[in-house]
Amino acid sequence: MRGAARGPTLDLFCCEGLHMSLNRRRFLAGTAALTLLPNATLSAPAILRAGPVTAQILPDSKNTTQLWGFNGSTPGPELRARVGETLTVRFENGIGSGSAIHWHGVRIENGMDGVPGMTQPLVEPGQGFDYSFRLPDAGTFWYHSHHRSWEQVERGLYGALIVEEATPPAVDHDITVILDDWRIDRDGTLVEDFGNRRDFSHAGRLGTFARIIPSQDTVRRGDRVRLRVINTATARVFPLEITGLTGKVVAPDGMPLETLRDIDRTFLAPAQRIDLIGDVADTVKFIFPTGQDPYELGDIVADGNNPKPIETPILPLPPARVTPPSATPDHRLTLRLQGGAMGGMHGGDDIWSFNDVSGMSDTPWQRFSRGDTVRITLINDTSFPHGIHLHGHHFHEVEEDGSLGALRDTTLLMRQQTRDVVCVFDNLGKWLLHCHMLEHQAAGMKTWVEVV
Ligand code: C2O
Ligand code: CU
């Protein structure tokens, strides 16, 4: 195996022991213009074809990276539709390995969820699969491979899925910002040490280089923008600071907040999203704060002035139509996250487990009746952070004061952290519940529930 890029690296400890090592290579303002930017399409292409692509990940154009993508680019094309519409996409598998597409965060009908062996057959090389499903919620979602995802997502098989509100809020630009890291050498070569035991038992595959890929790279001062940030990394939790913009967080994981939050430093676990609406004061910078010099993930350059800025207040988005949980839950459960390096003993037969069971069992962890309100206490009994994702539903995070917090489909638990979530299981079928550190998922941190 080749090592990660040599040369100056940033070694730092943050987010409660998450060890990060990043190549100290900076973005310079203006170098963000890239050839791989997928242009936002206002409608979805009829076909998503997975295949090899040559991508410009490093800022210098001579060093490219061989990855996989959809329709010739990674990220794949941005799919855009309106809430309530039906999205119909044919997937064609042009890579030399089985695959399938999962539509992350969509409260989808079970047969379209894209989990091979559970909701559909594996799509073999050269074969295809027709996806067609209704989009019940407006918001920022994404799609990605759900087979050997620790390799296929890392190689680039993902893209944004944007569902617009019936009446979108007034903004000058609606910009999707993909945030990812890659394990590449200094010349851009992908380090192909997928599936190694060290990554599986520690924090997962962390890259040597990280950056944003924005759908647009300039704005004007005074523009009102909506930013939809998506963490597509396989394992990295990004601490994130966004400067140059005054505004509000309007939606985590695509689901509108009733009470808007300030744009502060935030953490985004793999698969989590955050929507912001704000007014541009200066170049919008995306910064990975570190104990030392901040690592610049890239920017959207402010060029010129908007002569007629939008002055209306930034308001909450229309609420999602979710079933409210009942005051007394029908079930109270505990899910203990166990294993990994420096973790204690557990009863599972792989590196990671939930409640002493590693990986998929023949019978579901739980079977719920449709409409059950379930309160789950998640206990992270490991030395690493985990982003726990439930398919087919969104759940409320319970705040420290006991109130019901934001709806999410992925919740971040720092090491040794405990959090309750409350979910109304109202979507029929078999649903995965797993860690979105994709190496942890592959090494046992996954289970499933059934709603009947
Ligand atoms: Cu985004 Cu089961 O995954
Ligand atoms: Cu994990």
Short mmCIF file of C-alpha atoms and ligand atoms in Angstrom, two decimals:
data_model
loop_
_atom_site.label_atom_id
_atom_site.label_comp_id
_atom_site.label_asym_id
_atom_site.label_seq_id
_atom_site.Cartn_x
_atom_site.Cartn_y
_atom_site.Cartn_z
CA MET A 1 0.00 0.00 0.00
CA ARG A 2 1.24 3.46 -0.78
CA GLY A 3 1.27 5.88 2.11
CA ALA A 4 -0.74 9.04 2.28
CA ALA A 5 0.84 12.16 0.87
CA ARG A 6 4.14 12.95 2.51
CA GLY A 7 5.22 16.46 3.26
CA PRO A 8 3.78 18.85 5.77
CA THR A 9 0.65 17.48 7.34
CA LEU A 10 -1.64 18.90 9.93
CA ASP A 11 -2.02 16.63 12.87
CA LEU A 12 -4.65 17.70 15.26
CA PHE A 13 -6.99 16.50 17.86
CA CYS A 14 -10.43 17.90 17.86
CA CYS A 15 -14.03 16.84 18.26
CA GLU A 16 -13.26 14.85 21.36
CA GLY A 17 -10.35 12.82 20.19
CA LEU A 18 -11.12 12.47 16.50
CA HIS A 19 -7.68 12.30 15.03
CA MET A 20 -7.28 14.16 11.81
CA SER A 21 -4.42 14.36 9.46
CA LEU A 22 -4.78 16.59 6.50
CA ASN A 23 -2.43 17.54 3.76
CA ARG A 24 -1.59 21.14 4.36
CA ARG A 25 -2.32 22.21 0.87
CA ARG A 26 -4.28 25.41 0.58
CA PHE A 27 -6.82 26.72 -1.74
CA LEU A 28 -6.02 30.14 -3.06
CA ALA A 29 -8.90 32.43 -3.84
CA GLY A 30 -9.77 32.05 -7.46
CA THR A 31 -8.41 28.57 -7.95
CA ALA A 32 -11.79 27.05 -7.34
CA ALA A 33 -12.76 27.09 -11.02
CA LEU A 34 -12.83 23.45 -11.96
CA THR A 35 -13.81 21.33 -14.80
CA LEU A 36 -15.74 18.74 -12.87
CA LEU A 37 -18.48 21.02 -11.57
CA PRO A 38 -21.74 19.40 -12.51
CA ASN A 39 -24.10 22.10 -13.60
CA ALA A 40 -27.33 22.30 -11.71
CA THR A 41 -29.99 20.92 -13.96
CA LEU A 42 -33.51 22.09 -13.38
CA SER A 43 -34.80 18.65 -14.06
CA ALA A 44 -33.37 15.22 -13.62
CA PRO A 45 -31.70 13.27 -16.41
CA ALA A 46 -33.57 10.11 -17.30
CA ILE A 47 -30.49 7.93 -16.88
CA LEU A 48 -27.73 7.82 -14.31
CA ARG A 49 -24.90 5.78 -15.70
CA ALA A 50 -22.12 4.81 -13.34
CA GLY A 51 -18.64 4.56 -14.85
CA PRO A 52 -15.01 5.61 -14.57
CA VAL A 53 -14.24 9.35 -14.69
CA THR A 54 -11.18 11.56 -14.64
CA ALA A 55 -11.72 14.20 -11.98
CA GLN A 56 -9.95 17.40 -11.07
CA ILE A 57 -9.79 17.13 -7.31
CA LEU A 58 -6.50 18.93 -6.66
CA PRO A 59 -6.50 22.64 -7.51
CA ASP A 60 -3.68 22.36 -10.06
CA SER A 61 -5.03 21.20 -13.37
CA LYS A 62 -2.19 18.86 -14.30
CA ASN A 63 -2.89 16.38 -11.55
CA THR A 64 -6.14 14.54 -12.07
CA THR A 65 -7.63 11.62 -10.17
CA GLN A 66 -9.17 8.44 -11.58
CA LEU A 67 -12.52 7.96 -9.88
CA TRP A 68 -16.02 6.72 -10.59
CA GLY A 69 -18.97 8.96 -11.31
CA PHE A 70 -22.35 9.24 -12.95
CA ASN A 71 -22.82 10.50 -16.51
CA GLY A 72 -19.13 11.41 -16.71
CA SER A 73 -18.70 13.43 -13.52
CA THR A 74 -18.20 13.04 -9.82
CA PRO A 75 -20.21 14.28 -8.03
CA GLY A 76 -22.86 12.97 -10.40
CA PRO A 77 -25.38 15.38 -11.91
CA GLU A 78 -27.48 17.33 -9.47
CA LEU A 79 -31.05 16.06 -9.64
CA ARG A 80 -33.70 18.70 -9.07
CA ALA A 81 -37.43 18.25 -8.74
CA ARG A 82 -40.34 19.84 -6.94
CA VAL A 83 -41.96 18.52 -3.79
CA GLY A 84 -44.76 16.07 -4.54
CA GLU A 85 -43.33 15.15 -7.94
CA THR A 86 -42.32 11.66 -8.96
CA LEU A 87 -38.66 11.16 -9.78
CA THR A 88 -38.01 8.53 -12.43
CA VAL A 89 -34.40 7.58 -13.10
CA ARG A 90 -32.90 4.56 -14.76
CA PHE A 91 -29.64 3.43 -13.19
CA GLU A 92 -27.12 1.77 -15.49
CA ASN A 93 -24.15 0.04 -14.00
CA GLY A 94 -21.00 0.69 -16.02
CA ILE A 95 -18.50 -0.21 -13.33
CA GLY A 96 -17.05 -3.68 -13.02
CA SER A 97 -18.79 -4.48 -9.77
CA GLY A 98 -22.39 -4.81 -8.53
CA SER A 99 -24.13 -1.66 -7.31
CA ALA A 100 -27.43 0.07 -6.49
CA ILE A 101 -28.51 3.62 -5.67
CA HIS A 102 -29.86 4.74 -2.32
CA TRP A 103 -31.76 8.04 -2.09
CA HIS A 104 -30.50 9.27 1.24
CA GLY A 105 -33.05 11.05 3.43
CA VAL A 106 -36.03 10.57 1.16
CA ARG A 107 -39.06 9.10 2.94
CA ILE A 108 -39.32 6.75 0.04
CA GLU A 109 -41.41 3.69 -0.65
CA ASN A 110 -39.48 0.65 0.53
CA GLY A 111 -38.94 -1.04 -2.84
CA MET A 112 -37.08 2.03 -4.16
CA ASP A 113 -34.71 2.42 -1.21
CA GLY A 114 -31.76 0.91 -3.07
CA VAL A 115 -30.48 -1.64 -0.57
CA PRO A 116 -29.31 -4.75 -2.46
CA GLY A 117 -30.36 -7.99 -0.87
CA MET A 118 -33.07 -6.29 1.16
CA THR A 119 -35.20 -4.00 -1.01
CA GLN A 120 -33.94 -4.98 -4.48
CA PRO A 121 -31.53 -7.33 -6.24
CA LEU A 122 -27.93 -6.25 -6.72
CA VAL A 123 -27.51 -4.55 -10.09
CA GLU A 124 -24.77 -6.53 -11.81
CA PRO A 125 -22.19 -4.90 -14.13
CA GLY A 126 -23.85 -4.07 -17.45
CA GLN A 127 -27.33 -4.29 -15.95
CA GLY A 128 -29.76 -1.59 -14.87
CA PHE A 129 -32.59 -0.79 -12.50
CA ASP A 130 -35.53 1.58 -12.84
CA TYR A 131 -36.20 3.83 -9.89
CA SER A 132 -39.41 5.78 -9.65
CA PHE A 133 -40.73 7.33 -6.47
CA ARG A 134 -42.63 10.28 -5.09
CA LEU A 135 -40.77 13.05 -3.26
CA PRO A 136 -42.81 13.78 -0.13
CA ASP A 137 -40.52 16.44 1.36
CA ALA A 138 -38.81 19.55 0.02
CA GLY A 139 -35.17 19.76 1.06
CA THR A 140 -31.56 18.83 0.44
CA PHE A 141 -30.97 15.12 -0.05
CA TRP A 142 -28.39 13.06 -1.90
CA TYR A 143 -27.96 9.80 -3.70
CA HIS A 144 -25.14 7.31 -3.42
CA SER A 145 -24.17 3.74 -4.06
CA HIS A 146 -25.33 1.35 -1.37
CA HIS A 147 -23.12 -1.61 -2.24
CA ARG A 148 -19.54 -1.81 -1.00
CA SER A 149 -20.24 1.83 -0.24
CA TRP A 150 -16.96 2.21 1.67
CA GLU A 151 -15.30 1.79 -1.72
CA GLN A 152 -17.96 2.98 -4.19
CA VAL A 153 -18.91 6.23 -2.41
CA GLU A 154 -15.24 6.98 -1.79
CA ARG A 155 -14.55 6.48 -5.49
CA GLY A 156 -17.20 9.07 -6.28
CA LEU A 157 -20.56 7.38 -6.82
CA TYR A 158 -22.79 10.08 -5.34
CA GLY A 159 -24.60 13.31 -6.18
CA ALA A 160 -27.05 15.86 -4.82
CA LEU A 161 -30.82 15.43 -4.92
CA ILE A 162 -32.55 18.77 -4.43
CA VAL A 163 -36.29 18.92 -3.86
CA GLU A 164 -37.63 22.44 -4.21
CA GLU A 165 -40.52 23.85 -2.20
CA ALA A 166 -43.76 24.55 -4.06
CA THR A 167 -42.88 28.23 -3.55
CA PRO A 168 -39.15 28.45 -2.87
CA PRO A 169 -37.92 31.30 -0.64
CA ALA A 170 -36.69 34.36 -2.54
CA VAL A 171 -32.93 34.14 -3.07
CA ASP A 172 -30.59 35.34 -5.81
CA HIS A 173 -28.71 32.02 -5.93
CA ASP A 174 -29.47 28.53 -4.75
CA ILE A 175 -26.05 26.86 -4.42
CA THR A 176 -25.22 23.26 -3.57
CA VAL A 177 -21.92 22.82 -1.75
CA ILE A 178 -20.56 19.30 -1.62
CA LEU A 179 -17.99 18.73 1.09
CA ASP A 180 -15.71 15.71 0.79
CA ASP A 181 -12.27 14.37 1.43
CA TRP A 182 -10.15 12.01 -0.63
CA ARG A 183 -7.17 9.84 0.20
CA ILE A 184 -4.88 10.81 -2.63
CA ASP A 185 -1.17 11.21 -3.15
CA ARG A 186 0.36 14.59 -3.92
CA ASP A 187 0.06 13.89 -7.64
CA GLY A 188 -3.65 13.20 -7.28
CA THR A 189 -3.41 9.39 -7.47
CA LEU A 190 -6.12 7.67 -5.47
CA VAL A 191 -4.72 5.52 -2.67
CA GLU A 192 -6.52 2.24 -3.27
CA ASP A 193 -6.14 0.68 0.15
CA PHE A 194 -9.88 0.16 0.53
CA GLY A 195 -11.08 -2.20 3.19
CA ASN A 196 -7.95 -2.16 5.30
CA ARG A 197 -8.43 -3.25 8.88
CA ARG A 198 -6.97 -0.13 10.40
CA ASP A 199 -9.60 2.10 8.78
CA PHE A 200 -12.34 -0.39 9.63
CA SER A 201 -11.41 -0.48 13.31
CA HIS A 202 -10.59 3.20 13.82
CA ALA A 203 -12.28 6.36 12.51
CA GLY A 204 -12.88 4.99 8.99
CA ARG A 205 -11.16 6.10 5.81
CA LEU A 206 -10.07 9.69 6.34
CA GLY A 207 -8.72 11.55 3.35
CA THR A 208 -5.46 13.41 2.88
CA PHE A 209 -7.14 16.28 1.07
CA ALA A 210 -10.49 17.96 1.67
CA ARG A 211 -12.41 20.63 -0.18
CA ILE A 212 -15.81 21.92 -1.17
CA ILE A 213 -17.28 21.50 -4.63
CA PRO A 214 -19.78 24.35 -5.04
CA SER A 215 -22.30 24.37 -7.89
CA GLN A 216 -21.39 28.01 -8.54
CA ASP A 217 -18.19 29.84 -7.64
CA THR A 218 -19.02 33.54 -7.70
CA VAL A 219 -21.75 35.73 -6.18
CA ARG A 220 -22.13 39.48 -5.63
CA ARG A 221 -21.98 41.38 -2.35
CA GLY A 222 -25.55 41.93 -1.26
CA ASP A 223 -26.85 38.77 -2.91
CA ARG A 224 -29.14 36.61 -0.85
CA VAL A 225 -28.02 33.01 -1.22
CA ARG A 226 -29.23 29.65 -0.13
CA LEU A 227 -26.38 27.25 0.55
CA ARG A 228 -27.06 23.54 0.71
CA VAL A 229 -24.02 21.89 2.26
CA ILE A 230 -23.76 18.09 1.99
CA ASN A 231 -21.03 16.04 3.70
CA THR A 232 -20.43 13.16 1.28
CA ALA A 233 -17.26 11.91 2.99
CA THR A 234 -17.19 8.25 3.91
CA ALA A 235 -16.01 8.86 7.45
CA ARG A 236 -14.89 12.38 8.23
CA VAL A 237 -16.84 14.55 10.65
CA PHE A 238 -16.26 18.10 9.43
CA PRO A 239 -16.14 20.92 11.91
CA LEU A 240 -17.23 23.81 9.70
CA GLU A 241 -17.21 27.58 9.86
CA ILE A 242 -18.71 29.69 7.11
CA THR A 243 -17.71 33.36 6.92
CA GLY A 244 -18.71 36.25 4.67
CA LEU A 245 -22.42 35.66 5.09
CA THR A 246 -25.00 36.92 7.60
CA GLY A 247 -28.04 34.77 7.89
CA LYS A 248 -29.62 31.72 9.41
CA VAL A 249 -29.56 27.95 9.37
CA VAL A 250 -32.96 26.96 7.98
CA ALA A 251 -32.80 23.16 7.70
CA PRO A 252 -30.61 20.31 8.96
CA ASP A 253 -30.80 17.12 6.86
CA GLY A 254 -33.32 18.81 4.56
CA MET A 255 -36.04 19.21 7.17
CA PRO A 256 -37.13 22.80 7.95
CA LEU A 257 -36.47 24.27 11.40
CA GLU A 258 -39.38 25.98 13.13
CA THR A 259 -36.99 28.34 14.88
CA LEU A 260 -34.03 29.40 12.80
CA ARG A 261 -30.53 29.10 14.23
CA ASP A 262 -27.53 31.34 13.91
CA ILE A 263 -24.75 30.31 11.58
CA ASP A 264 -22.09 29.29 14.07
CA ARG A 265 -19.43 26.72 13.97
CA THR A 266 -21.10 23.40 13.34
CA PHE A 267 -20.22 19.76 12.93
CA LEU A 268 -21.39 17.78 9.95
CA ALA A 269 -21.23 14.01 10.21
CA PRO A 270 -20.95 11.94 7.03
CA ALA A 271 -24.29 12.15 5.15
CA GLN A 272 -25.57 15.12 7.15
CA ARG A 273 -26.69 18.27 5.36
CA ILE A 274 -27.32 21.84 6.38
CA ASP A 275 -29.24 24.55 4.52
CA LEU A 276 -28.42 28.21 5.17
CA ILE A 277 -29.99 31.37 3.83
CA GLY A 278 -27.95 34.53 4.16
CA ASP A 279 -26.81 37.79 2.64
CA VAL A 280 -23.33 37.98 1.16
CA ALA A 281 -21.07 40.55 2.83
CA ASP A 282 -17.82 39.28 1.37
CA THR A 283 -16.25 36.20 -0.21
CA VAL A 284 -17.95 33.23 1.42
CA LYS A 285 -15.26 31.05 2.96
CA PHE A 286 -15.61 27.48 4.16
CA ILE A 287 -13.15 26.86 6.93
CA PHE A 288 -12.16 23.75 8.80
CA PRO A 289 -11.10 25.21 12.13
CA THR A 290 -8.14 23.49 13.71
CA GLY A 291 -6.09 24.10 16.81
CA GLN A 292 -3.49 25.69 14.56
CA ASP A 293 -4.02 27.48 11.27
CA PRO A 294 -7.49 27.01 9.83
CA TYR A 295 -7.68 24.72 6.81
CA GLU A 296 -9.46 26.42 3.93
CA LEU A 297 -11.89 24.12 2.21
CA GLY A 298 -12.63 26.60 -0.55
CA ASP A 299 -14.75 29.66 -1.19
CA ILE A 300 -17.41 31.33 -3.27
CA VAL A 301 -15.91 34.61 -4.43
CA ALA A 302 -17.79 37.89 -3.98
CA ASP A 303 -17.43 39.83 -7.21
CA GLY A 304 -19.32 43.10 -7.68
CA ASN A 305 -22.38 44.38 -5.88
CA ASN A 306 -26.05 43.61 -6.08
CA PRO A 307 -27.74 46.96 -6.70
CA LYS A 308 -31.11 45.71 -5.39
CA PRO A 309 -30.60 43.41 -2.40
CA ILE A 310 -33.52 41.39 -1.13
CA GLU A 311 -34.54 43.00 2.15
CA THR A 312 -37.40 40.83 3.38
CA PRO A 313 -36.67 38.92 6.62
CA ILE A 314 -35.36 35.35 6.41
CA LEU A 315 -38.28 33.19 7.55
CA PRO A 316 -38.68 29.50 8.38
CA LEU A 317 -39.39 27.26 5.40
CA PRO A 318 -42.81 25.61 5.19
CA PRO A 319 -42.85 22.74 7.69
CA ALA A 320 -42.51 19.15 6.51
CA ARG A 321 -45.67 17.05 6.67
CA VAL A 322 -44.56 14.52 9.23
CA THR A 323 -46.74 12.69 11.72
CA PRO A 324 -46.21 14.25 15.17
CA PRO A 325 -45.01 11.77 17.79
CA SER A 326 -47.46 10.83 20.53
CA ALA A 327 -46.63 12.22 23.99
CA THR A 328 -46.07 8.75 25.43
CA PRO A 329 -43.94 6.50 23.24
CA ASP A 330 -45.23 3.06 22.28
CA HIS A 331 -41.72 1.66 22.71
CA ARG A 332 -38.65 2.78 24.65
CA LEU A 333 -35.45 1.19 23.46
CA THR A 334 -31.72 1.39 23.97
CA LEU A 335 -29.15 1.03 21.22
CA ARG A 336 -25.62 0.66 22.46
CA LEU A 337 -22.81 1.37 19.97
CA GLN A 338 -19.90 -0.93 20.74
CA GLY A 339 -16.51 -2.06 19.55
CA GLY A 340 -13.65 -0.64 17.55
CA ALA A 341 -10.08 0.04 18.54
CA MET A 342 -9.75 1.08 22.16
CA GLY A 343 -13.32 -0.02 22.77
CA GLY A 344 -14.40 -2.47 25.42
CA MET A 345 -15.52 -6.06 25.01
CA HIS A 346 -18.75 -6.76 23.21
CA GLY A 347 -20.68 -9.82 22.17
CA GLY A 348 -20.65 -9.26 18.39
CA ASP A 349 -18.56 -11.30 15.95
CA ASP A 350 -17.13 -8.38 13.98
CA ILE A 351 -15.25 -5.18 14.83
CA TRP A 352 -18.37 -3.14 15.68
CA SER A 353 -21.79 -4.01 17.03
CA PHE A 354 -25.12 -2.67 18.22
CA ASN A 355 -26.34 -4.27 21.46
CA ASP A 356 -23.81 -7.11 21.14
CA VAL A 357 -24.86 -8.04 17.60
CA SER A 358 -22.63 -7.37 14.59
CA GLY A 359 -24.20 -6.92 11.18
CA MET A 360 -27.51 -8.09 9.78
CA SER A 361 -29.57 -10.68 11.59
CA ASP A 362 -32.22 -12.85 9.94
CA THR A 363 -34.94 -11.20 11.97
CA PRO A 364 -35.17 -7.44 12.45
CA TRP A 365 -33.83 -5.79 15.60
CA GLN A 366 -37.38 -4.53 16.12
CA ARG A 367 -40.72 -4.85 14.42
CA PHE A 368 -43.08 -1.89 14.76
CA SER A 369 -46.70 -1.36 13.89
CA ARG A 370 -47.17 1.43 11.44
CA GLY A 371 -47.51 4.72 13.30
CA ASP A 372 -45.71 3.65 16.48
CA THR A 373 -43.87 6.38 18.31
CA VAL A 374 -40.51 5.02 19.45
CA ARG A 375 -37.97 6.64 21.75
CA ILE A 376 -34.46 5.26 21.40
CA THR A 377 -31.54 6.04 23.69
CA LEU A 378 -28.35 5.87 21.64
CA ILE A 379 -25.29 5.24 23.77
CA ASN A 380 -21.89 5.59 22.15
CA ASP A 381 -19.77 3.21 24.15
CA THR A 382 -16.77 3.51 21.82
CA SER A 383 -13.74 5.74 21.36
CA PHE A 384 -14.90 7.19 18.04
CA PRO A 385 -17.71 9.42 16.76
CA HIS A 386 -20.53 7.78 14.78
CA GLY A 387 -23.23 9.21 12.53
CA ILE A 388 -26.25 6.94 12.91
CA HIS A 389 -28.63 6.88 9.95
CA LEU A 390 -32.14 5.47 9.68
CA HIS A 391 -33.59 4.73 6.26
CA GLY A 392 -37.08 5.78 5.19
CA HIS A 393 -37.79 8.14 8.09
CA HIS A 394 -36.67 11.25 9.90
CA PHE A 395 -36.54 11.36 13.69
CA HIS A 396 -36.37 14.13 16.27
CA GLU A 397 -33.18 14.57 18.22
CA VAL A 398 -34.13 15.15 21.87
CA GLU A 399 -32.44 18.30 23.17
CA GLU A 400 -30.59 18.45 26.46
CA ASP A 401 -33.57 20.20 28.12
CA GLY A 402 -35.78 17.28 27.07
CA SER A 403 -37.62 19.11 24.29
CA LEU A 404 -38.06 17.64 20.83
CA GLY A 405 -35.39 19.05 18.57
CA ALA A 406 -34.83 19.13 14.84
CA LEU A 407 -35.83 16.34 12.50
CA ARG A 408 -32.86 14.50 11.08
CA ASP A 409 -32.08 11.29 9.26
CA THR A 410 -28.52 11.04 10.62
CA THR A 411 -27.47 11.87 14.17
CA LEU A 412 -23.90 12.47 15.29
CA LEU A 413 -22.71 10.93 18.54
CA MET A 414 -19.29 11.95 19.71
CA ARG A 415 -17.34 9.32 21.60
CA GLN A 416 -19.00 8.34 24.86
CA GLN A 417 -21.98 10.58 24.06
CA THR A 418 -25.60 9.58 24.68
CA ARG A 419 -28.64 11.00 22.89
CA ASP A 420 -32.31 10.13 22.70
CA VAL A 421 -34.19 10.25 19.44
CA VAL A 422 -37.94 10.01 18.88
CA CYS A 423 -39.27 8.55 15.66
CA VAL A 424 -42.72 7.85 14.30
CA PHE A 425 -42.31 4.69 12.26
CA ASP A 426 -44.99 5.29 9.67
CA ASN A 427 -43.32 3.99 6.52
CA LEU A 428 -44.00 0.32 5.75
CA GLY A 429 -41.16 -2.04 4.99
CA LYS A 430 -37.66 -3.08 5.96
CA TRP A 431 -35.32 -0.26 6.88
CA LEU A 432 -31.62 -0.18 7.62
CA LEU A 433 -30.29 1.53 10.72
CA HIS A 434 -26.52 1.94 10.47
CA CYS A 435 -23.46 3.99 11.06
CA HIS A 436 -22.71 6.27 8.11
CA MET A 437 -18.99 5.95 8.71
CA LEU A 438 -19.12 3.49 5.86
CA GLU A 439 -16.21 1.37 7.11
CA HIS A 440 -18.02 0.93 10.43
CA GLN A 441 -21.17 -0.10 8.61
CA ALA A 442 -19.15 -2.70 6.68
CA ALA A 443 -17.55 -3.99 9.88
CA GLY A 444 -20.71 -4.66 11.85
CA MET A 445 -22.36 -1.40 12.88
CA LYS A 446 -25.67 -1.99 11.17
CA THR A 447 -29.04 -3.53 11.83
CA TRP A 448 -32.58 -3.25 10.50
CA VAL A 449 -36.13 -2.69 11.62
CA GLU A 450 -39.42 -3.62 10.02
CA VAL A 451 -42.62 -1.60 9.95
CA VAL A 452 -45.74 -3.71 9.41
CU1 C2O B 1 -26.73 7.24 3.06
CU2 C2O B 1 -27.75 3.43 4.24
O1 C2O B 1 -27.17 5.31 3.62
CU CU B 2 -19.46 4.46 13.22
#
